[in-house]
Short mmCIF file of N, CA and C in Angstrom, two decimals:
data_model
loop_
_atom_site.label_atom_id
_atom_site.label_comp_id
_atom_site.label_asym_id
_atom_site.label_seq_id
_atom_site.Cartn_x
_atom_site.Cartn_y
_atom_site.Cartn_z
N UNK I 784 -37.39 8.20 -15.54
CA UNK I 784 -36.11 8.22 -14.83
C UNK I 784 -35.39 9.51 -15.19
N UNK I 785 -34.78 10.22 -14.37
CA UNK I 785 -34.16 11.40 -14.48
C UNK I 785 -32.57 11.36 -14.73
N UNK I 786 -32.29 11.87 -15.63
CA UNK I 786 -31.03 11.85 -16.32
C UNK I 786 -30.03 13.24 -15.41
N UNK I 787 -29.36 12.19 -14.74
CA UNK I 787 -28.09 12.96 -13.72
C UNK I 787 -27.31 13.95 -14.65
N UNK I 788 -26.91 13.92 -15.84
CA UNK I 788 -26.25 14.52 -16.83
C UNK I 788 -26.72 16.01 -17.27
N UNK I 789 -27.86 16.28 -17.16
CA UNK I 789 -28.93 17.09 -17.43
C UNK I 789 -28.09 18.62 -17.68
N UNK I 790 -28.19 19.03 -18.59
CA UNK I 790 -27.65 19.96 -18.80
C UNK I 790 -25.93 20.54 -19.17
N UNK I 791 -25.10 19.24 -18.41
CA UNK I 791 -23.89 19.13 -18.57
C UNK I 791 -23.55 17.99 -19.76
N UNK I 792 -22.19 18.21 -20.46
CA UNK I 792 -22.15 17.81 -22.02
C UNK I 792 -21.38 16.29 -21.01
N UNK I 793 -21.81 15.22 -21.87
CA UNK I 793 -20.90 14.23 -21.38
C UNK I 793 -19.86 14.18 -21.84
N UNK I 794 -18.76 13.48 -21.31
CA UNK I 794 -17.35 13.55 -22.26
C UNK I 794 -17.44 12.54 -22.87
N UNK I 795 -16.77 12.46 -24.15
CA UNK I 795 -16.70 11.20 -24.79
C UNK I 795 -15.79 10.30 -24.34
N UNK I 796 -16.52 9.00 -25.43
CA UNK I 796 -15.81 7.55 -24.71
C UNK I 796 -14.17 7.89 -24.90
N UNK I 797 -13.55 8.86 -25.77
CA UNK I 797 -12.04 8.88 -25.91
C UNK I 797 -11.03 10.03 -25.04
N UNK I 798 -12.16 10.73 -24.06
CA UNK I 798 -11.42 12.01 -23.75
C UNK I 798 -12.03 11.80 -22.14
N UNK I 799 -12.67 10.62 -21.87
CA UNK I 799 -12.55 11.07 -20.29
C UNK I 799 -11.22 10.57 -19.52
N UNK I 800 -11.32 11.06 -18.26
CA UNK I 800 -10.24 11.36 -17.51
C UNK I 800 -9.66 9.52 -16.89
N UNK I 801 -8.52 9.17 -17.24
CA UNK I 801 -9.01 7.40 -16.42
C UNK I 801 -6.97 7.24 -15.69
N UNK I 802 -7.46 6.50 -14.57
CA UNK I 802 -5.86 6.46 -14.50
C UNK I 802 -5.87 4.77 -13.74
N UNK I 803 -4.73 4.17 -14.32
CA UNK I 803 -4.77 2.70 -14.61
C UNK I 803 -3.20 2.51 -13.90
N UNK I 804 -3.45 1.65 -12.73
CA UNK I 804 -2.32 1.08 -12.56
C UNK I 804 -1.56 -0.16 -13.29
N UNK I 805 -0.42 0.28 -13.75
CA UNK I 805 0.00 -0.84 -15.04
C UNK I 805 1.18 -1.71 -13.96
N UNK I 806 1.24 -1.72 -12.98
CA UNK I 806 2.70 -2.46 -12.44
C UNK I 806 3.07 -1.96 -11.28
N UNK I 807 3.36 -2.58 -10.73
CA UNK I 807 4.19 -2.32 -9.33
C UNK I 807 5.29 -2.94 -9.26
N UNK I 808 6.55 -2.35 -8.23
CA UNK I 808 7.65 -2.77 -8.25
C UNK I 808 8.56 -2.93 -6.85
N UNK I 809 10.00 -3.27 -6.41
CA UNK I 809 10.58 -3.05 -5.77
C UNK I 809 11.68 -2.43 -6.36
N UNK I 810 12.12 -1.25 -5.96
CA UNK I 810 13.60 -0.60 -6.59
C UNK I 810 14.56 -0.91 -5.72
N UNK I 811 14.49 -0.56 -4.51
CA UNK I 811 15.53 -0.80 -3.26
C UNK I 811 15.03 -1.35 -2.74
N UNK I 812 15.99 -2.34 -1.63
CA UNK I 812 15.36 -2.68 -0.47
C UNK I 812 16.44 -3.71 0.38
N UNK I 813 16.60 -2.87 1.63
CA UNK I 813 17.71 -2.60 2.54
C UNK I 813 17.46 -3.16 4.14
N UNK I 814 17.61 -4.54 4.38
CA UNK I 814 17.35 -5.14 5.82
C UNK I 814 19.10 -5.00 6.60
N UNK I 815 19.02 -4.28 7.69
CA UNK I 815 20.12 -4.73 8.44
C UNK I 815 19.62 -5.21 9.98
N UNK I 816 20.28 -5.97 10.42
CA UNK I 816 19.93 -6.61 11.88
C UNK I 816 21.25 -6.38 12.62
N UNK I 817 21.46 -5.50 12.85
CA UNK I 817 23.47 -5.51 13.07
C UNK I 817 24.00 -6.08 14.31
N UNK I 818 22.75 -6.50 15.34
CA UNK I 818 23.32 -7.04 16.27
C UNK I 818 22.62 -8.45 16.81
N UNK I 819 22.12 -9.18 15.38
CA UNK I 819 22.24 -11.06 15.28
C UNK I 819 22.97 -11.00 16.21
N UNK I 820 22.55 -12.68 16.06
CA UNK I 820 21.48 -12.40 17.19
C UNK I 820 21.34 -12.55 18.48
N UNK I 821 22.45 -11.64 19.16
CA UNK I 821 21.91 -11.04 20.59
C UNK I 821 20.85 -10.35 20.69
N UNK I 822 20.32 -9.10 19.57
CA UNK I 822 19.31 -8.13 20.07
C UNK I 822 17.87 -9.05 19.89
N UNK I 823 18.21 -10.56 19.46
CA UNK I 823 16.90 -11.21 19.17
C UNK I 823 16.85 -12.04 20.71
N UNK I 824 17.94 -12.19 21.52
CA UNK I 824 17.79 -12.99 22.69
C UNK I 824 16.89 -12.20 23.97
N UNK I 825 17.91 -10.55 23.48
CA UNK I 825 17.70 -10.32 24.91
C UNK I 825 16.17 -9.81 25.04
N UNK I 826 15.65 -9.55 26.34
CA UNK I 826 14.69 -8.44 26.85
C UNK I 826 14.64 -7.10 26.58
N UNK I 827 14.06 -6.73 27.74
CA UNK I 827 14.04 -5.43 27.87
C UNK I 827 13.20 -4.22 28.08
N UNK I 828 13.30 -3.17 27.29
CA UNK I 828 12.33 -1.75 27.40
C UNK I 828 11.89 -2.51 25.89
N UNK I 829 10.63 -1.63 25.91
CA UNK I 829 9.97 -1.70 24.45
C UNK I 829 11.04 -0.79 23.38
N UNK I 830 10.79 -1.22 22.12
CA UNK I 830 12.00 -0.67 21.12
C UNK I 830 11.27 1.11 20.59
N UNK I 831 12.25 1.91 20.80
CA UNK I 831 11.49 3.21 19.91
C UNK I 831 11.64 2.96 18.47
N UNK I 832 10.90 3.35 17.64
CA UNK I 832 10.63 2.80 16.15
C UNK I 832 10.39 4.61 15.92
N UNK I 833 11.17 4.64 14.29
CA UNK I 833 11.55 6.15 13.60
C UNK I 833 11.16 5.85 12.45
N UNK I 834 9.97 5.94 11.94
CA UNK I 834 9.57 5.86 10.66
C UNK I 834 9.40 6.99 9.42
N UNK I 835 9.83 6.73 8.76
CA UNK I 835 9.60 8.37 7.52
C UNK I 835 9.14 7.67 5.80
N UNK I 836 8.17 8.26 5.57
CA UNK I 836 8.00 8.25 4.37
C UNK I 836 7.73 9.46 3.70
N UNK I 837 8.30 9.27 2.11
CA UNK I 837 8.65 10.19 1.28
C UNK I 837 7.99 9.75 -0.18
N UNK I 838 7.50 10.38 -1.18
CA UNK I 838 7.16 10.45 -2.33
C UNK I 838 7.69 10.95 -3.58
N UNK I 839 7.69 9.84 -4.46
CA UNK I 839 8.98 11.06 -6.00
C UNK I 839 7.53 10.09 -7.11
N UNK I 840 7.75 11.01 -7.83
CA UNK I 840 7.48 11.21 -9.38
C UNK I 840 8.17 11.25 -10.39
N UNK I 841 8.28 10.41 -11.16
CA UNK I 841 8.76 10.54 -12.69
C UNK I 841 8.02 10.10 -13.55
N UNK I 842 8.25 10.91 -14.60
CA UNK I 842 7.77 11.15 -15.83
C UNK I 842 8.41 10.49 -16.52
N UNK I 843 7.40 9.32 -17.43
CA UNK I 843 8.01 8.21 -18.07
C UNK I 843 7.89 8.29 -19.36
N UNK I 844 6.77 9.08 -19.88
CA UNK I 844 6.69 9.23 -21.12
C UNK I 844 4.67 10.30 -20.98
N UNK I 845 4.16 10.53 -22.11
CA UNK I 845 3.17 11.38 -21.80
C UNK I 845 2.53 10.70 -21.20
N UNK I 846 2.26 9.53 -20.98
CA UNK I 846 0.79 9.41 -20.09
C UNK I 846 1.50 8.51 -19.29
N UNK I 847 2.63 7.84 -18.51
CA UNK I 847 3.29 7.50 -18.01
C UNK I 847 4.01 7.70 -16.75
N UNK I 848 3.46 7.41 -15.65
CA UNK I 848 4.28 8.19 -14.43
C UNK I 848 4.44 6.91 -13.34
N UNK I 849 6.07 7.05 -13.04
CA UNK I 849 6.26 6.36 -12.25
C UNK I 849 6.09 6.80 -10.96
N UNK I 850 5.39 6.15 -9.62
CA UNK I 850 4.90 7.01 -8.44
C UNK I 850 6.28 5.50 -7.18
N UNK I 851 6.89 6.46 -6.17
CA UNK I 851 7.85 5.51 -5.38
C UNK I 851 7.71 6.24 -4.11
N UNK I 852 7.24 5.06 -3.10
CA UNK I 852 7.28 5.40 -1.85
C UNK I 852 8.95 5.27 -1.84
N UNK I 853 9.29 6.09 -0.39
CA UNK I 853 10.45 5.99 -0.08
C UNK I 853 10.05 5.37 1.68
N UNK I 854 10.20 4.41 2.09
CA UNK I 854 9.75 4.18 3.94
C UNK I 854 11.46 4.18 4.04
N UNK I 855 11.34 4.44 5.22
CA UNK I 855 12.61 4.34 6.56
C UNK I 855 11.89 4.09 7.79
N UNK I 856 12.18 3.13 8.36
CA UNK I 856 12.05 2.34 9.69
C UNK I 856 13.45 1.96 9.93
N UNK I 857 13.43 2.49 11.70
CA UNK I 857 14.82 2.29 12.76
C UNK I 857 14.17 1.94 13.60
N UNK I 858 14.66 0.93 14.20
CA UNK I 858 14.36 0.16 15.67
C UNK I 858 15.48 0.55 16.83
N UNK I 859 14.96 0.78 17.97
CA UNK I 859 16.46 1.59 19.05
C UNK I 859 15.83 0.75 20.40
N UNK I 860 16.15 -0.05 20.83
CA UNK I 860 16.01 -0.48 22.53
C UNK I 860 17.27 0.53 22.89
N UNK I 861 17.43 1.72 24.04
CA UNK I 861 17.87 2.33 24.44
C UNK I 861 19.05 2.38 22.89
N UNK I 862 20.25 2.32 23.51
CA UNK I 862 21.45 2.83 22.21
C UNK I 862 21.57 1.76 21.28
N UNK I 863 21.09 0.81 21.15
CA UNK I 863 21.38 -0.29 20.47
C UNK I 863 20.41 -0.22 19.13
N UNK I 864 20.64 -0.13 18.26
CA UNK I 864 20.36 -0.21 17.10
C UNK I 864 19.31 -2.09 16.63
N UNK I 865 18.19 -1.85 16.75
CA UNK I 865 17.43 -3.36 16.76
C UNK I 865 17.72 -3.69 15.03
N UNK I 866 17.00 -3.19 14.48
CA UNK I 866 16.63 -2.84 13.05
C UNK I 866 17.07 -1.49 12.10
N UNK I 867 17.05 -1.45 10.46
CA UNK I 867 16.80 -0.44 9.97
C UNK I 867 16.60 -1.11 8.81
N UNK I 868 15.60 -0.79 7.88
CA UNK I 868 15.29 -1.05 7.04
C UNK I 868 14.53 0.32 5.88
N UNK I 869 15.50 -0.42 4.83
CA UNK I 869 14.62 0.98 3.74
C UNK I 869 13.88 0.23 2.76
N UNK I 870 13.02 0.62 2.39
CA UNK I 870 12.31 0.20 1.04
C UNK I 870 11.96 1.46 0.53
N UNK I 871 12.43 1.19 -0.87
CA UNK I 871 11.54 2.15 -2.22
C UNK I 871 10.63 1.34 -3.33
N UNK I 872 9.21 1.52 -2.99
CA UNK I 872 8.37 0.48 -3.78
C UNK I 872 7.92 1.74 -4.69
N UNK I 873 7.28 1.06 -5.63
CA UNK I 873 6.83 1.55 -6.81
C UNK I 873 5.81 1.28 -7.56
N UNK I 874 4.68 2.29 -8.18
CA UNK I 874 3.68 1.91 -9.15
C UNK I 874 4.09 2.36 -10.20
N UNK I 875 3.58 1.64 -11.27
CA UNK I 875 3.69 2.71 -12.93
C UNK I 875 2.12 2.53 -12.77
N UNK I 876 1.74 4.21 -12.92
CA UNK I 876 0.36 4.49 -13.41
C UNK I 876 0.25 4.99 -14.97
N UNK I 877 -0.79 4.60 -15.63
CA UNK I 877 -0.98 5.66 -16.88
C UNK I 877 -2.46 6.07 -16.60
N UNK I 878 -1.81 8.04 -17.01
CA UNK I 878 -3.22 8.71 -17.04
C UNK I 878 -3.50 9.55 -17.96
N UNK I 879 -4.73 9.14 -18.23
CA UNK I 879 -5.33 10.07 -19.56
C UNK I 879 -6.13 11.12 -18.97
N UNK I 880 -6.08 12.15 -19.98
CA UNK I 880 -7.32 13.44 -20.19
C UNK I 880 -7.09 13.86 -18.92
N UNK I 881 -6.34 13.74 -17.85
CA UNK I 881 -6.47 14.54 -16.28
C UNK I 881 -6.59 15.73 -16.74
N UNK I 882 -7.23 16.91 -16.48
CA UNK I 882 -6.70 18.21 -16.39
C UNK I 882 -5.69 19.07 -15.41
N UNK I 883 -4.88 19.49 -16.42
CA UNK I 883 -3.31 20.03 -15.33
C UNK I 883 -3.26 20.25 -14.16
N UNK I 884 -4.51 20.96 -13.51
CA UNK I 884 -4.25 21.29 -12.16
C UNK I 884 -5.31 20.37 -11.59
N UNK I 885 -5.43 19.13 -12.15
CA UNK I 885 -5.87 17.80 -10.85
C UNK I 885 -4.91 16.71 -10.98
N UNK I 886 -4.07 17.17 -12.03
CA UNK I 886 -2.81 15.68 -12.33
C UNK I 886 -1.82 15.85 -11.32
N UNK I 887 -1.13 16.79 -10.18
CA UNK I 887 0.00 16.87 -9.12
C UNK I 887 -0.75 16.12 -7.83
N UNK I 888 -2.27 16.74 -7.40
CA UNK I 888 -2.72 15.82 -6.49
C UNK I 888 -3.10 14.47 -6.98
N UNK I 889 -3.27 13.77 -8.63
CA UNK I 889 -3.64 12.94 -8.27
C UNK I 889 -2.61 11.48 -8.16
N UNK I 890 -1.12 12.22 -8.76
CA UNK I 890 -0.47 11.57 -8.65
C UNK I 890 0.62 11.80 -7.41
N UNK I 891 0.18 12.83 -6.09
CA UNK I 891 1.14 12.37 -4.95
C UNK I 891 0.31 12.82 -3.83
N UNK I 892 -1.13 12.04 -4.22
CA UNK I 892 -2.02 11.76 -3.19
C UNK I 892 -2.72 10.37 -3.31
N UNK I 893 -3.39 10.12 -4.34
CA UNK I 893 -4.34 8.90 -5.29
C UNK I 893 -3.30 8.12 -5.31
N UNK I 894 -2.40 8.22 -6.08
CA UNK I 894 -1.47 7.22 -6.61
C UNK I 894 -0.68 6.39 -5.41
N UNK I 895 -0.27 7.11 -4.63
CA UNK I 895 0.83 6.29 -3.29
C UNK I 895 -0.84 6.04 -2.20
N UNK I 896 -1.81 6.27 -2.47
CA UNK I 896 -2.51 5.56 -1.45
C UNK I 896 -3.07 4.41 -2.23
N UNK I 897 -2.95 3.85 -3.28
CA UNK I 897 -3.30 2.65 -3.79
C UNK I 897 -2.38 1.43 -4.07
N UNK I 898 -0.91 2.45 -3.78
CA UNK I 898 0.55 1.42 -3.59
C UNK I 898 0.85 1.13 -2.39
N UNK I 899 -0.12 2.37 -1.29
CA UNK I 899 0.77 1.71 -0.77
C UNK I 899 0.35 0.33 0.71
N UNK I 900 -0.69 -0.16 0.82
CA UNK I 900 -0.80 -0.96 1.31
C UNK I 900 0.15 -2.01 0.81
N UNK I 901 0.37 -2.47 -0.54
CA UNK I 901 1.90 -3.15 -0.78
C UNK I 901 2.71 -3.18 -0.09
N UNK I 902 3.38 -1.67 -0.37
CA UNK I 902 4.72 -1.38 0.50
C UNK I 902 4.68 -1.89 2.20
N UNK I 903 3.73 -1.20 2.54
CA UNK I 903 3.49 -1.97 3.98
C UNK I 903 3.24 -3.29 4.34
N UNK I 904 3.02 -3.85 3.47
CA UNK I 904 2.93 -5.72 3.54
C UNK I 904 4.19 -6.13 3.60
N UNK I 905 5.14 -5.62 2.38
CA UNK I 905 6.57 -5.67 2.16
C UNK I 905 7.52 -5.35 3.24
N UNK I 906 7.19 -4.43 3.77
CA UNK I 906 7.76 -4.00 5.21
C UNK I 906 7.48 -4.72 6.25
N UNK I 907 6.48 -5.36 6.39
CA UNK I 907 6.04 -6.26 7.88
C UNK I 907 6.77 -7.44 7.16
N UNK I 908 6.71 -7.81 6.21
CA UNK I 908 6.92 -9.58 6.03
C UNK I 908 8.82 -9.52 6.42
N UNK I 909 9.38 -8.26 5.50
CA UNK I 909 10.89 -8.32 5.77
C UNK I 909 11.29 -8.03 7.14
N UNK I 910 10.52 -7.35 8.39
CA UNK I 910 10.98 -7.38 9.43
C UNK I 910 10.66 -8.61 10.41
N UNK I 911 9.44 -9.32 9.93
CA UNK I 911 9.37 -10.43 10.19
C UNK I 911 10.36 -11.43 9.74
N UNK I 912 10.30 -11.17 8.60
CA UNK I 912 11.70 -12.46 8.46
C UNK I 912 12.95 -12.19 9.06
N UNK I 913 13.37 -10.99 9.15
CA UNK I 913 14.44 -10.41 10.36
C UNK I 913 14.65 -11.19 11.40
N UNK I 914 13.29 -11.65 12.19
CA UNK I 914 13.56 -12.41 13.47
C UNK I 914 12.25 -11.26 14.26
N UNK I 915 11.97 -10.14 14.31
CA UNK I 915 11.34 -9.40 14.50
C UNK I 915 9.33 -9.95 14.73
N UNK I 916 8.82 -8.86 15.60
CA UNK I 916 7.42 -8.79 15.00
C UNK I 916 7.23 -8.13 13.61
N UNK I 917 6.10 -8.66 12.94
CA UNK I 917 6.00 -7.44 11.88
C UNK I 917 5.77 -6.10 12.30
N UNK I 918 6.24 -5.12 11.02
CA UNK I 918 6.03 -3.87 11.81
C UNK I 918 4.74 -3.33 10.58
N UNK I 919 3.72 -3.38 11.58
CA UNK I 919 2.69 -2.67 11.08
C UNK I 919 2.52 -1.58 10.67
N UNK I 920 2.56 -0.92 9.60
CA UNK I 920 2.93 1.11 9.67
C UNK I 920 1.34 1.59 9.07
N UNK I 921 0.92 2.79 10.41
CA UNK I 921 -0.34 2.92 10.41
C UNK I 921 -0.78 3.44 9.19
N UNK I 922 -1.62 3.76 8.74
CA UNK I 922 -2.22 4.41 7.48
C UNK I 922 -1.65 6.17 7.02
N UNK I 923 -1.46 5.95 6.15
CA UNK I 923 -0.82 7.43 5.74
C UNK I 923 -1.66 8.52 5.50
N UNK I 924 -1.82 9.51 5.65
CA UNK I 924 -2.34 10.50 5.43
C UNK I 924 -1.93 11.24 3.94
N UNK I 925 -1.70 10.89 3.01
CA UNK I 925 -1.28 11.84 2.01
C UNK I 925 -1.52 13.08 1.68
N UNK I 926 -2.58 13.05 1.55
CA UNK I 926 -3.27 14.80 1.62
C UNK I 926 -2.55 15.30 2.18
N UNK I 927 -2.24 14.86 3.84
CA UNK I 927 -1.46 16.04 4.39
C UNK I 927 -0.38 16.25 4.25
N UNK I 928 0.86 15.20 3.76
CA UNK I 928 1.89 15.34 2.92
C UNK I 928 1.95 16.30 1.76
N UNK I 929 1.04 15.97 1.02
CA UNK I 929 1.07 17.21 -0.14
C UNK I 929 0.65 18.31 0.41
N UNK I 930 0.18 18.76 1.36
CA UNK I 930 -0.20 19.98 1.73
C UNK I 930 0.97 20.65 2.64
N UNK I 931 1.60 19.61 3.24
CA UNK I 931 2.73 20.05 3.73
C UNK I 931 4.24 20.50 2.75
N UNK I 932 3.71 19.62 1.93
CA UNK I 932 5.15 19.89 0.97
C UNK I 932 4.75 21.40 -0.07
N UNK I 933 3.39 21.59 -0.39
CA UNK I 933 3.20 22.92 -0.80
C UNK I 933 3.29 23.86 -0.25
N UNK I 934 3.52 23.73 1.37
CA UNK I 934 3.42 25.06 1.95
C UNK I 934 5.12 25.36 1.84
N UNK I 935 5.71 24.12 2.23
CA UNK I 935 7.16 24.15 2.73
C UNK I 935 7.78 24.99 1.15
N UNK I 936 7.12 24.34 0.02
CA UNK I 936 7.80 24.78 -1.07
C UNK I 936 7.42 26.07 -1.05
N UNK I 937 6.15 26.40 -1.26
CA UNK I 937 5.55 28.45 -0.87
C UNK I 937 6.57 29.62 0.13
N UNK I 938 6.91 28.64 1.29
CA UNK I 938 7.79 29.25 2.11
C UNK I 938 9.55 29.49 1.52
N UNK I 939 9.26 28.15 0.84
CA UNK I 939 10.95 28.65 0.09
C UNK I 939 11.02 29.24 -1.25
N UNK I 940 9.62 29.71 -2.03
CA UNK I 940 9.83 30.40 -2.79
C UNK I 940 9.55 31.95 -2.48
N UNK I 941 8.99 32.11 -1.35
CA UNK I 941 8.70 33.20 -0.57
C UNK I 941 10.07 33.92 0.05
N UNK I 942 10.87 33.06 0.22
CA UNK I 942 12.26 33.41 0.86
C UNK I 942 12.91 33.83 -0.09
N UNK I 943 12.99 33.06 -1.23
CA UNK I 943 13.91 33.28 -2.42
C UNK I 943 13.44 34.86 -3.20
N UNK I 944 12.53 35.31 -3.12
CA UNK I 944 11.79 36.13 -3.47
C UNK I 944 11.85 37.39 -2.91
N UNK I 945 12.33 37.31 -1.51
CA UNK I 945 12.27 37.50 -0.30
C UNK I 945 14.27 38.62 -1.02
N UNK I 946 15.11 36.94 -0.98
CA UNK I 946 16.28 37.37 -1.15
C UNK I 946 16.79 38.31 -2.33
N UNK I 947 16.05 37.77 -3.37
CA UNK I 947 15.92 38.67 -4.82
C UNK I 947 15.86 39.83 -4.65
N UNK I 948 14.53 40.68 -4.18
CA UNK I 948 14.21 41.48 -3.81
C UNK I 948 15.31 42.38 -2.82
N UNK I 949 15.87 42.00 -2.21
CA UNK I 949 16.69 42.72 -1.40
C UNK I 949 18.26 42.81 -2.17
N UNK I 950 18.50 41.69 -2.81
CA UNK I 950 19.56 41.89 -3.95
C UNK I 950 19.19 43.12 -4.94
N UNK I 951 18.21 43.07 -5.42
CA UNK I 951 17.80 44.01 -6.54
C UNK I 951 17.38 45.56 -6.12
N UNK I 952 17.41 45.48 -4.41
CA UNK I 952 17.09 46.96 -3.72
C UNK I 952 18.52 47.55 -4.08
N UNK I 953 18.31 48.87 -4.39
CA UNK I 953 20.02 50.05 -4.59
C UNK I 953 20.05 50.33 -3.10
N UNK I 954 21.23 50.51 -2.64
CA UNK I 954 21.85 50.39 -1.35
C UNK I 954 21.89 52.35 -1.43
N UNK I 955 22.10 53.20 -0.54
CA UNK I 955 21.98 54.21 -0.30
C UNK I 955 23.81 54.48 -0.06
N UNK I 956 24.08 55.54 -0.78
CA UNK I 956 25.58 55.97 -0.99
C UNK I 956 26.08 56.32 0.53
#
């Protein structure tokens, strides 16, 4: 049998890389129906639905990181306000031995895609209990979130850099 390892050192049982979800949570969580219940009687057009999700990190201690979706869902039949609901759910992960530059993707890419089928359960059951259908929220893409939020940040340190630079140019007498 051929040994996959072959040539590369294994890591030991105390230094490989492992990341452990210790807990999940609810921090916020915000149902309004503001127009009980008429907007549950009437008909109508289908409702436009405005969904946004957002990602934060904190640092809980060294191997300790708290990971929190942020969702926003709005419900609109023409001007009328159906729904809005916020939730901020939450994992505590602990991770060992990551190396520095795989620990930012793996905690706001890895981490909110293993919370967050939760959060989305949490979100259909509370708009269901609303009076509502559940609201199903399709699968997230994270990757492209973090790739979006690195460029957006590149672009604003590019600007700032941008502004420096022209502060620090001598102006001509």
């Amino acid at each position: 049998m051929a040994d996959d390892t072959q040539g590369a050192a294994a890591p030991q049982p105390g230094t490989a890389p492992s990341m452990n979800l210790v807990g999940q949570y609810i921090r916020d969580l915000s149902f309004e129906n503001p127009g009980a219940p008429g907007t549950l009687l009437g008909g109508g057009a289908n409702p436009a639905f405005n969904v946004s999700i957002s990602v934060g990190v904190k640092k809980q201690s060294d191997e300790i990181y708290a990971i929190e979706l942020t969702l926003n869902a709005k419900a609109n039949r023409e001007e009328t306000v159906l729904f809005n609901v916020e939730l901020v759910y939450g994992g505590i992960f602990r991770i060992k031995n990551v190396p520095e530059n795989q620990l930012s993707p793996l905690l706001m890419i890895e981490c909110p895609r293993l919370i967050f089928p939760f959060a989305r359960q949490v979100l259909a059951s509370v708009t269901q209990q609303g009076g509502f259908p559940p609201l199903m929220m399709e699968p997230v893409d994270f990757s492209a979130i973090y790739r979006q939020n690195l460029a957006k940040l590149a672009q604003q340190q590019g600007g700032a850099q941008a502004a420096d630079a022209a502060a620090e140019t001598p102006k001509p007498n």
